[in-house]
Short mmCIF file of C-alpha atoms in Angstrom, two decimals:
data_model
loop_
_atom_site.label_atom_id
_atom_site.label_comp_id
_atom_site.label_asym_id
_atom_site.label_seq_id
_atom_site.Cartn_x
_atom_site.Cartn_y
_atom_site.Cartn_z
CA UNK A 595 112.07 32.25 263.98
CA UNK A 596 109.47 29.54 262.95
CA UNK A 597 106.57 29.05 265.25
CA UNK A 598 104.67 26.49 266.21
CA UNK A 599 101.52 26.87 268.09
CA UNK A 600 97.92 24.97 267.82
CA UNK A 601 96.12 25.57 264.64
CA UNK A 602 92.68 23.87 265.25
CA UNK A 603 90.67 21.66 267.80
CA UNK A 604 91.31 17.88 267.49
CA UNK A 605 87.65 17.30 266.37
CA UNK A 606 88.05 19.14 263.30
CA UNK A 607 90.64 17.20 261.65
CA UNK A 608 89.19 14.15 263.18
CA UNK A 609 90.82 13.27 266.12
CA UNK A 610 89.08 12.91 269.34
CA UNK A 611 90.37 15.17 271.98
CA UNK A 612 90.28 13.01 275.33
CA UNK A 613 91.73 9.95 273.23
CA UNK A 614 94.55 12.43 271.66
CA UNK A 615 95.03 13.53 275.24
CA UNK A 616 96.52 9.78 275.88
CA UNK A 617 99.38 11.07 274.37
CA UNK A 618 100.34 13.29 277.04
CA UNK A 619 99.39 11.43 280.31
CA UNK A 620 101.74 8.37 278.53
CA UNK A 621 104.75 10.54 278.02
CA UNK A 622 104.52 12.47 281.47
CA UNK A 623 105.40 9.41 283.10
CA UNK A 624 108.59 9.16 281.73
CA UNK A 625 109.69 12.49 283.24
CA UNK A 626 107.87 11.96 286.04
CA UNK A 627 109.70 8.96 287.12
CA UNK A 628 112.57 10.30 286.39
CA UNK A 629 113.28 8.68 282.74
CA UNK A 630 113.60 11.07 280.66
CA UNK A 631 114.02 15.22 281.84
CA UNK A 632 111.65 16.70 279.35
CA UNK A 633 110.05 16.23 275.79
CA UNK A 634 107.98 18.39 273.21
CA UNK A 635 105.34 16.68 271.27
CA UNK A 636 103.65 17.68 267.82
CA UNK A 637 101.02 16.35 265.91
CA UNK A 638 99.58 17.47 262.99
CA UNK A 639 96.76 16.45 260.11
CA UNK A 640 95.76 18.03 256.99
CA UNK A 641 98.55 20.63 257.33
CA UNK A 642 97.43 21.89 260.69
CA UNK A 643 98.49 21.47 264.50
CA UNK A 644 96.01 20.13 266.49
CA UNK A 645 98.35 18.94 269.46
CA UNK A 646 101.47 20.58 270.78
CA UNK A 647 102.54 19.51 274.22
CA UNK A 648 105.61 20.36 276.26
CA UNK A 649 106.85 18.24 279.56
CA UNK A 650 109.66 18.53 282.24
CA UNK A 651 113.13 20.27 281.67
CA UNK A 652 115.31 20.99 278.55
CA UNK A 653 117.98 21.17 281.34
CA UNK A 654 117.38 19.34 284.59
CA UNK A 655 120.94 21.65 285.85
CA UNK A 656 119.77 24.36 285.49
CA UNK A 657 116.43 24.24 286.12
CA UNK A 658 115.65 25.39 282.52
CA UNK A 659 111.94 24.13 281.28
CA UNK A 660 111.10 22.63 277.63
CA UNK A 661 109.66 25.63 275.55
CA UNK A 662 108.79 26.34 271.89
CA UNK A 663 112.21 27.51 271.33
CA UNK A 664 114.27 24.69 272.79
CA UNK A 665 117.25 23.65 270.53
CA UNK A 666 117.83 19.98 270.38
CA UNK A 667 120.10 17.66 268.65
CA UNK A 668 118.25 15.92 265.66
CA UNK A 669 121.13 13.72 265.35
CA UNK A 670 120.03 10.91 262.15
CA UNK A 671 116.84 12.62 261.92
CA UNK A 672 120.00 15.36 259.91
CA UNK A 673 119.57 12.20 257.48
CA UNK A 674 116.29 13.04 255.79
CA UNK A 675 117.75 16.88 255.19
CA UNK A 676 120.87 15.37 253.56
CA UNK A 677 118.65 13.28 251.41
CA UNK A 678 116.97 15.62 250.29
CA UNK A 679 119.10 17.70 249.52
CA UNK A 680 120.95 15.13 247.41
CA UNK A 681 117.85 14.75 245.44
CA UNK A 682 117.37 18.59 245.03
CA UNK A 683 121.17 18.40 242.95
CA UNK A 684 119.63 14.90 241.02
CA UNK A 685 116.64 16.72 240.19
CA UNK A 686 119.11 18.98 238.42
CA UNK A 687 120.63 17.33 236.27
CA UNK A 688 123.74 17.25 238.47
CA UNK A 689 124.86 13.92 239.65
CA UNK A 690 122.24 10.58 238.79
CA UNK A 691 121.65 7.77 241.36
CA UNK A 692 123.28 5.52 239.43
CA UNK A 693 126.52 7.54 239.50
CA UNK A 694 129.72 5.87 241.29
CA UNK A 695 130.87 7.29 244.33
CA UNK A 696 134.00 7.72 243.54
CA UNK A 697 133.32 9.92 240.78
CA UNK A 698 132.71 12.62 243.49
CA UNK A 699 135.34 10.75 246.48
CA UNK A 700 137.59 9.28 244.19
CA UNK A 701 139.07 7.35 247.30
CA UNK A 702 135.63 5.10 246.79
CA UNK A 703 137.41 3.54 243.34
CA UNK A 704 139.16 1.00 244.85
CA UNK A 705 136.30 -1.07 247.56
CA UNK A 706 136.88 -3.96 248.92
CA UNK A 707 134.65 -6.01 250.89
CA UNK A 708 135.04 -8.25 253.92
CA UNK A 709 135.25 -12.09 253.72
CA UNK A 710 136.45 -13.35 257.08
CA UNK A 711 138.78 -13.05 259.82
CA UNK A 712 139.29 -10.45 262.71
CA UNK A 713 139.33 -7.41 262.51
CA UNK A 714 143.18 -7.18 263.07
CA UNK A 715 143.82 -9.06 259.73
CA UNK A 716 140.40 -9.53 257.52
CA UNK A 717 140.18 -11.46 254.42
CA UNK A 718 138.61 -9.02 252.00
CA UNK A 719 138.24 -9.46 248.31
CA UNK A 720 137.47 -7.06 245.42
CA UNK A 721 134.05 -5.27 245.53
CA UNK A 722 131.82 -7.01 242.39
CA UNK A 723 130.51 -3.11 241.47
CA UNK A 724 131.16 0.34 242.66
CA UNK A 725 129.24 1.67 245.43
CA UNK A 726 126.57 3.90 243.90
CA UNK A 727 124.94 7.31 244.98
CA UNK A 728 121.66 5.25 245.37
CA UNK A 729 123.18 2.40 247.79
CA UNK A 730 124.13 5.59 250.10
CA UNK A 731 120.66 6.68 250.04
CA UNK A 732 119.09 3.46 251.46
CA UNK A 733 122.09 1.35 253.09
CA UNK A 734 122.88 -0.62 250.68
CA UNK A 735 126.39 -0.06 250.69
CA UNK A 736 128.43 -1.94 252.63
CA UNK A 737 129.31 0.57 254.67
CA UNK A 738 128.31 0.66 258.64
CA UNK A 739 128.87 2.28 262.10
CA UNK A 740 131.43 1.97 264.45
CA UNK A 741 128.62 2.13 267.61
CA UNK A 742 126.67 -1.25 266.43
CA UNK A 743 129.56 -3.90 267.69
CA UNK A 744 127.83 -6.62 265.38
CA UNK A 745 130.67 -7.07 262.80
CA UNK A 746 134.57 -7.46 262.67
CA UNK A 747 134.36 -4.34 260.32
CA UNK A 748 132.40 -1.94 263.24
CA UNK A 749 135.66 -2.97 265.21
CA UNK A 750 137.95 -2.03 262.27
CA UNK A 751 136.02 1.31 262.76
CA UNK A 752 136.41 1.84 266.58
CA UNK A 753 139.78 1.01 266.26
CA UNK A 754 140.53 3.85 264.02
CA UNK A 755 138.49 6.73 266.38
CA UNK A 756 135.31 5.92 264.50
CA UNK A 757 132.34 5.08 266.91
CA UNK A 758 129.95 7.86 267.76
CA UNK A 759 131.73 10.25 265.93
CA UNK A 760 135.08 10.68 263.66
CA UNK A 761 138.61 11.77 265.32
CA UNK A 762 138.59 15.54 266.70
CA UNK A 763 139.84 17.55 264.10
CA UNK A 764 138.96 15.81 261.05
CA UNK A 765 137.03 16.76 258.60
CA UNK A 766 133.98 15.84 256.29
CA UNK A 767 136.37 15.15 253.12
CA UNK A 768 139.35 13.39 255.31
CA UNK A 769 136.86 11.00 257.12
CA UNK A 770 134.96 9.97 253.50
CA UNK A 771 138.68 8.56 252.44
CA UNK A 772 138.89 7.18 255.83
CA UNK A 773 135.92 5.30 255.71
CA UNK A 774 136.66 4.52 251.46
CA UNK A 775 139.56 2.84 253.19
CA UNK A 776 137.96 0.29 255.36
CA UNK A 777 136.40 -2.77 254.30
CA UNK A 778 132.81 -3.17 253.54
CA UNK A 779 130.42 -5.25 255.15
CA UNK A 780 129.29 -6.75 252.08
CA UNK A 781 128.70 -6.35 248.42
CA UNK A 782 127.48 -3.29 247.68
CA UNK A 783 123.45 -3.71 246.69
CA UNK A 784 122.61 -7.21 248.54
CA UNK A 785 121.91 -5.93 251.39
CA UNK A 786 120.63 -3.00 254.34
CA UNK A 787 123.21 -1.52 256.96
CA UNK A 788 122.81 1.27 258.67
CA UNK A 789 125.92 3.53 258.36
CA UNK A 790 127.68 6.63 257.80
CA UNK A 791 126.66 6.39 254.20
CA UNK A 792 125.05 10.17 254.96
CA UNK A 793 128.07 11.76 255.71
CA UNK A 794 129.48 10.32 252.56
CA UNK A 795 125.90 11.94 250.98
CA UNK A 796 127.01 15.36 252.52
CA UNK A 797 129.99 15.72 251.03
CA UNK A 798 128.53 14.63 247.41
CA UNK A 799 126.68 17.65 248.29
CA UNK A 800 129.70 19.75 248.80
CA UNK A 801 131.96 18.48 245.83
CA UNK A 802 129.15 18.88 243.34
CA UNK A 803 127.55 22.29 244.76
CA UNK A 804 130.72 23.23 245.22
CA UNK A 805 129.91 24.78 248.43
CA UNK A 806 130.40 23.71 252.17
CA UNK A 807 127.33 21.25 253.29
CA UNK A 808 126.47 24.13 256.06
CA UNK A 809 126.09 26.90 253.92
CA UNK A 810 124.27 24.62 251.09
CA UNK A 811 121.92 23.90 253.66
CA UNK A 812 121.63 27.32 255.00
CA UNK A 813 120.95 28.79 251.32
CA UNK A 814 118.62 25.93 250.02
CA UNK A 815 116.95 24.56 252.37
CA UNK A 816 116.72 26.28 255.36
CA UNK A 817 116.04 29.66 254.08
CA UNK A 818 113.16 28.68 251.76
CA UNK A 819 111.92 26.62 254.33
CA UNK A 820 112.16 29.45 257.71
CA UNK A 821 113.88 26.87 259.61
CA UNK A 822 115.93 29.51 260.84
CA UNK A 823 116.99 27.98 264.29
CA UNK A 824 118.61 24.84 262.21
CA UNK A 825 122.70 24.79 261.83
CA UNK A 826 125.38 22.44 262.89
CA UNK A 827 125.64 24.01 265.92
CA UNK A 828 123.50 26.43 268.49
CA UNK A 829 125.10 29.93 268.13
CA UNK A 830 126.79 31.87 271.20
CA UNK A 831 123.48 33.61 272.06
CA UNK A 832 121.54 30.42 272.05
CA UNK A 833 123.48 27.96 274.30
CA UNK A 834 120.75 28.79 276.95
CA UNK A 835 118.24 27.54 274.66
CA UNK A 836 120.28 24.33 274.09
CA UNK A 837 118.71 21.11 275.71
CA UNK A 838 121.10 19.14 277.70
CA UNK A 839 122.27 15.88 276.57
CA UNK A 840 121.68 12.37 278.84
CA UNK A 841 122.20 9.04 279.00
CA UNK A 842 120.38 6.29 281.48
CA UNK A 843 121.12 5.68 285.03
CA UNK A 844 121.82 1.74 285.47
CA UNK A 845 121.96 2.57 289.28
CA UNK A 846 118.14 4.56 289.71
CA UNK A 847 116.94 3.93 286.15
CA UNK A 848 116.43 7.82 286.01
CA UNK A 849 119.28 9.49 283.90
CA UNK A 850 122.95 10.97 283.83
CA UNK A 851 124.25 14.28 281.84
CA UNK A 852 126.80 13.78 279.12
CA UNK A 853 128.94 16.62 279.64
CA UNK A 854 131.43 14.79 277.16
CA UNK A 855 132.50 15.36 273.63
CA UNK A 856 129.32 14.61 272.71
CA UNK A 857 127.21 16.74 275.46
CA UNK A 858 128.94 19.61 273.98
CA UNK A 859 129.63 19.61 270.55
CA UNK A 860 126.67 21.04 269.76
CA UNK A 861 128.17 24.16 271.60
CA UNK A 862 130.39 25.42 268.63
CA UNK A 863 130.68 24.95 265.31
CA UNK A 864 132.29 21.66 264.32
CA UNK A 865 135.01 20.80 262.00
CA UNK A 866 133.16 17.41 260.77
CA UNK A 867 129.93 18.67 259.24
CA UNK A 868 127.83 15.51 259.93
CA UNK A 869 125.31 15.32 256.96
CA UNK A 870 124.22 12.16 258.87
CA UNK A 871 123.91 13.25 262.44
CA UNK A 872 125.44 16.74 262.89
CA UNK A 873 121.90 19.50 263.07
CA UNK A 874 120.86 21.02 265.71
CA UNK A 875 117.32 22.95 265.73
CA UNK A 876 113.64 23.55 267.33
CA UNK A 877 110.62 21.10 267.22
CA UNK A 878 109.10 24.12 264.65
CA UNK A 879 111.91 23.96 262.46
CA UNK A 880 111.56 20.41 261.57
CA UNK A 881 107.86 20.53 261.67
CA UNK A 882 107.95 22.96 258.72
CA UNK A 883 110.44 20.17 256.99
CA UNK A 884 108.07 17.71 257.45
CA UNK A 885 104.88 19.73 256.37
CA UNK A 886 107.48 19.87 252.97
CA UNK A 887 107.30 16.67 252.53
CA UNK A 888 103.71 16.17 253.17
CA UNK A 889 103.04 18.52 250.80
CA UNK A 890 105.53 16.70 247.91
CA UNK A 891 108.27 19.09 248.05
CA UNK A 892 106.78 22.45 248.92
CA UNK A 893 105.61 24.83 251.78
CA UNK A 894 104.33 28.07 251.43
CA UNK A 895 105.23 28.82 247.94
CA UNK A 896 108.93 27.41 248.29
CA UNK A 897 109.61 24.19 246.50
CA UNK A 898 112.34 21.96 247.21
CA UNK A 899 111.48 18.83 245.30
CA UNK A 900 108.80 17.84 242.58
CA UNK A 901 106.17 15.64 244.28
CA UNK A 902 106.80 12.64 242.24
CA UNK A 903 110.51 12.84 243.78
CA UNK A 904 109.20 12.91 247.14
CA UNK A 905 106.81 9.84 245.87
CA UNK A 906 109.80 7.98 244.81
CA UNK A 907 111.76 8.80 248.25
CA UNK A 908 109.08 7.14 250.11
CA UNK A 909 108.79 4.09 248.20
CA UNK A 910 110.55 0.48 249.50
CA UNK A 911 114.42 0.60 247.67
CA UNK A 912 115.56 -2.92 249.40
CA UNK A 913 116.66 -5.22 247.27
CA UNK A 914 113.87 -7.27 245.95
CA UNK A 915 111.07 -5.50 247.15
CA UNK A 916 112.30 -7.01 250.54
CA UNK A 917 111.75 -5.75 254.31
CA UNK A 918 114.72 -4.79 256.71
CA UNK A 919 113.78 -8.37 258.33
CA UNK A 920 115.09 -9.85 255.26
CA UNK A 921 118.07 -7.72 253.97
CA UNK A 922 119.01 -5.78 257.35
CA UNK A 923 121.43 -6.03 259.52
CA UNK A 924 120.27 -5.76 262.71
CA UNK A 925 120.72 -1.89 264.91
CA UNK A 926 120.42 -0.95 268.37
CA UNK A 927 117.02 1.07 267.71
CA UNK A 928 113.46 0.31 268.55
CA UNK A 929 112.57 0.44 264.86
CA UNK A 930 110.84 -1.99 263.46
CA UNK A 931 111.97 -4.46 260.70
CA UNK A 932 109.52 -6.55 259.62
CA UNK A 933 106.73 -4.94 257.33
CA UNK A 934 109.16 -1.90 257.04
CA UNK A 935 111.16 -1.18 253.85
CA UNK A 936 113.91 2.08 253.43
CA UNK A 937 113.68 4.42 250.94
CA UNK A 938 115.65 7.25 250.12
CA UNK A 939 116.14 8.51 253.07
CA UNK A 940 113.45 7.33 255.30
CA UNK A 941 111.95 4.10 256.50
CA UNK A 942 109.08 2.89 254.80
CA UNK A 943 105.80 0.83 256.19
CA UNK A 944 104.93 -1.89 253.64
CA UNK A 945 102.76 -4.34 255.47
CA UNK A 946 101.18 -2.63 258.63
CA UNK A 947 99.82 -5.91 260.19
CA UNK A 948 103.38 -7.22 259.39
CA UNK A 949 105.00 -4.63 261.47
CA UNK A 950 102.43 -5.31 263.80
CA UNK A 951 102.07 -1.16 264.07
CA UNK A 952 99.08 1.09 264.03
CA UNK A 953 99.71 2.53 260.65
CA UNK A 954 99.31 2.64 257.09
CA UNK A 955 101.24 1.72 254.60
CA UNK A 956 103.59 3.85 252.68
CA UNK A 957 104.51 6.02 256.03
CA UNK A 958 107.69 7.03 256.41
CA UNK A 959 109.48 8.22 259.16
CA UNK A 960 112.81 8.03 260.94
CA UNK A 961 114.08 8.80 264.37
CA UNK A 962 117.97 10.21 266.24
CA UNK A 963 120.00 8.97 268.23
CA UNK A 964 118.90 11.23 271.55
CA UNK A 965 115.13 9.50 270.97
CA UNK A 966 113.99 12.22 268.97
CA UNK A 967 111.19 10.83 266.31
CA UNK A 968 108.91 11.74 263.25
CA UNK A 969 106.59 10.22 260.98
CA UNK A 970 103.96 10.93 257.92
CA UNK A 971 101.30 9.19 257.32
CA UNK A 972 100.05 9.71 254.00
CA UNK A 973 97.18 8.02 254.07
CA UNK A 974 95.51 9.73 257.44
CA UNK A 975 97.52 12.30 256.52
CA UNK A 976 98.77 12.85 259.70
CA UNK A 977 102.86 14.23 261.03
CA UNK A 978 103.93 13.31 264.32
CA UNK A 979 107.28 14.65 266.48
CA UNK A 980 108.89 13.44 269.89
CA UNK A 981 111.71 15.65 271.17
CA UNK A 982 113.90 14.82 273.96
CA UNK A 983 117.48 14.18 274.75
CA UNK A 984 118.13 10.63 276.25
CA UNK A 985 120.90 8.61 274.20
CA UNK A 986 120.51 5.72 272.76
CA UNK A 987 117.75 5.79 271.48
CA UNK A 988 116.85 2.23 272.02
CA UNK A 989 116.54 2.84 275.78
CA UNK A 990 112.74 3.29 275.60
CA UNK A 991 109.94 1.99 272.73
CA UNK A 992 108.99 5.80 272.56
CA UNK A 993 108.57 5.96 268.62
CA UNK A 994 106.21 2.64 268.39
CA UNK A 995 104.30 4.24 271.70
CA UNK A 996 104.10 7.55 270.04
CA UNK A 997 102.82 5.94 266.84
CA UNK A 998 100.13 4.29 268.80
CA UNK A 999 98.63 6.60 270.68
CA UNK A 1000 98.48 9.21 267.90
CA UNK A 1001 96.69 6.86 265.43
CA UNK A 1002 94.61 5.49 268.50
CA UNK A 1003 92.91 9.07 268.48
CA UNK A 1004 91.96 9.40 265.00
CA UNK A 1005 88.00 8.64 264.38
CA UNK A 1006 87.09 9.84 261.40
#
C-alpha cells in the first residue's frame, strides 16, 4: 500500500507554517457547517510532503472518519491516467496523434457533425476531417457529455441513456460505436468540449495493447508506480474503506447520500471501464502519480514517459494558441477559462493575471466530478490534492480556494 505521511517542516521547502495552516482552518468550515462530510488535503514541494491534513467523515452513516487509507472516486481526475497511458503506446511507436480514430473504432469513419435543429431531427452534414487521436486528447473533437444540457446534441445523448454514465450493461467497445453514432458538436479541431473523448482514449488503449484498459493499467502503470489501492472498483475487503458518495441539500445547504447507481458502482467491478471517469483509489496513490509527472515521467526508478513527453502534455493544444474563453464551450465546473489552455490531458495556465489565479504559468492540473482536485506547479514546484465526495463539482469554488491558499504560503 502507498503511504503518505509528512516528509519535512513547511519552512524548509519554503512555505511558512502558520500561513500554510490557512489551508486547514478554510476547509474545516465546510464540514463544519455541514457542506461537505470530510476531505484529505496534500501538499507537496520539491518532491516532499510538507502538509497532509485530514477533516470530518469518509462516511457520515456510519460514523466512519477520513484516514490515509480512504478510497475515493477520482472520477475525470481517471483522465490524466488514460492520457498517459495513451502517450506511453505513442511513445512506442504504436499508434501517432495524428492517427484517425477510426483506424482503432472503425465506427468513427463515418462523422457527421451537427448543423441545426432539435435534437429529435438535427440537420447534420459530413465531418470536413476525421476525428484524430490528438482531438481526443484535448477536446477538440466534437464530441461532448450528456450531463452539460448546453446543446441539442447533449440531449441526443440523454435520450439514448447517456448522461452521467452509459446504459447498465454496456460496455467500453459498444458505447465508443454508440457515441461514433451521434452527431458532433462541431468540426472536429475548431474548437474545446469537454466530453467522453477519454473513454474513447481507453479503448484505443485496449484495441492497440490488446489488453483490457483495467489490466493495462494494473500492469503499466499502477504497478511501477505502487498505486496499489487504484482499480475500477474498491475490492470486497475494502468497501469499508470506501468514502460515501453526496450530493447538496437545497433544503439545509448541508448534503444528501447518493445511494444510487452512482453511490454504488464503485462497489463492484463494472462492465463499462470508464478511462474517463471510472478509478477509484487513496489520496497516496495519486500523489505518487503526480510526483511522476513532476518528475517528467518517472518515480523511484520507474519511468512511464520521457520528460520531453510530459513537457509536451503540459503545453496549450487549443487551436491557435487560444484559451478555453475563446474555443470552449462552456461546463458546469469552477474551472477557470480565461488564461487557461488544455493540453494533453490536463488544463494548462497560460496567463496567470488573465485567469486572475495565484499561479504560474505552465501549471497544470485537473479536478472530478465528486470535487476532488490536483495541480503542479512547475515553476514553485509545488503538487497540491483535495479529496472529498460532494457531486458536482461546481457546488463549491474549492479548487481556485485551494490554489490560493497553498500559493499564499509560499515565501521563499
Amino acid at each position: 500500500m502507498a503511504q503518505l505521511k509528512v516528509e519535512t517542516e513547511p519552512d524548509e521547502v519554503g512555505f511558512d507554517a502558520a500561513r500554510l495552516a490557512r489551508v486547514d482552518e478554510h476547509f474545516r468550515r465546510y464540514v463544519d457547517d455541514g457542506r461537505l462530510a470530510g476531505w484529505t488535503i496534500a501538499v507537496s514541494r520539491r518532491g516532499k510532503v510538507a502538509h497532509l491534513s485530514h477533516h470530518g467523515l469518509a462516511d457520515v452513516e456510519a460514523g466512519r472518519a477520513v484516514a490515509d487509507d480512504t478510497i475515493w472516486r477520482y472520477y475525470s481526475m481517471t483522465k490524466p491516467i488514460t492520457s498517459v497511458a495513451v502517450m506511453m503506446l505513442y511513445e512506442r511507436g504504436l499508434l501517432a496523434l495524428t492517427d484517425p480514430v477510426s483506424r482503432y473504432i472503425p465506427s468513427f469513419a463515418q462523422q457527421r457533425v451537427y448543423v441545426a435543429g432539435p435534437a429529435a431531427n438535427p440537420a447534420t452534414v459530413p465531418a470536413t476531417e476525421p476525428v484524430r487521436v490528438w482531438h481526443l486528447l484535448n477536446h477538440s473533437s466534437g464530441l461532448t457529455y450528456g450531463f452539460h444540457h448546453s446543446h441539442p446534441v447533449d440531449e441526443i445523448y440523454r435520450s439514448a441513456g447517456h448522461e452521467f454514465g452509459v446504459p447498465q450493461g454496456m460496455d467500453l467497445a459498444a458505447a465508443c460505436d454508440a457515441w461514433a453514432a451521434m452527431p458532433l458538436v462541431f468540426q472536429p479541431g475548431t474548437e474545446w468540449n469537454y466530453s467522453v473523448a477519454t473513454d474513447v482514449l481507453g479503448r484505443i488503449v485496449e484495441v492497440v495493447s490488446g489488453r483490457s484498459l483495467d489490466a493495462f493499467f494494473a500492469d503499466e502503470v499502477f504497478a511501477p508506480l505502487q498505486m496499489t489501492d487504484t482499480a475500477f472498483w474498491a475490492a470486497e475487503d475494502d468497501l469499508d474503506r470506501l468514502a460515501a458518495l453526496y450530493i447538496p441539500d437545497p433544503g439545509d445547504g448541508g448534503r444528501i447520500r447518493r445511494h444510487d447507481r452512482m453511490g454504488v458502482g464503485a462497489t463492484r467491478k463494472p462492465v463499462f471501464l470508464g478511462g474517463g471517469g471510472g478509478l477509484v483509489g487513496t489520496a497516496a496513490d495519486y500523489h505518487r502519480f503526480t510526483q511522476m509527472l513532476r518528475r517528467g515521467g518517472e518515480l523511484d526508478g520507474e519511468r512511464l514517459l520521457g520528460p520531453r513527453t510530459v513537457a509536451y502534455m503540459t503545453r496549450n493544444h487549443l487551436p491557435g494558441g487560444q484559451d478555453l474563453k475563446a474555443v470552449g464551450r462552456p461546463i458546469s465546473a469552477e474551472s477557470e477559462t480565461t488564461g487557461v489552455g488544455f493540453g494533453l490531458g490536463f488544463s494548462v495556465v497560460l496567463d496567470a493575471a488573465g485567469s486572475k489565479s495565484l499561479t504560474s504559468p505552465g501549471e497544470y492540473a485537473w479536478g472530478g466530478l465528486a470535487s476532488t482536485a490536483f495541480y503542479v506547479d512547475p515553476v514553485e514546484d509545488v503538487t497540491a490534492l483535495f479529496f472529498t465526495q460532494l457531486m458536482p463539482s461546481s457546488t463549491y469554488p474549492i479548487r481556485p480556494q485551494l490554489r490560493t491558499l497553498v500559493q499564499q504560503a509560499l515565501v521563499d
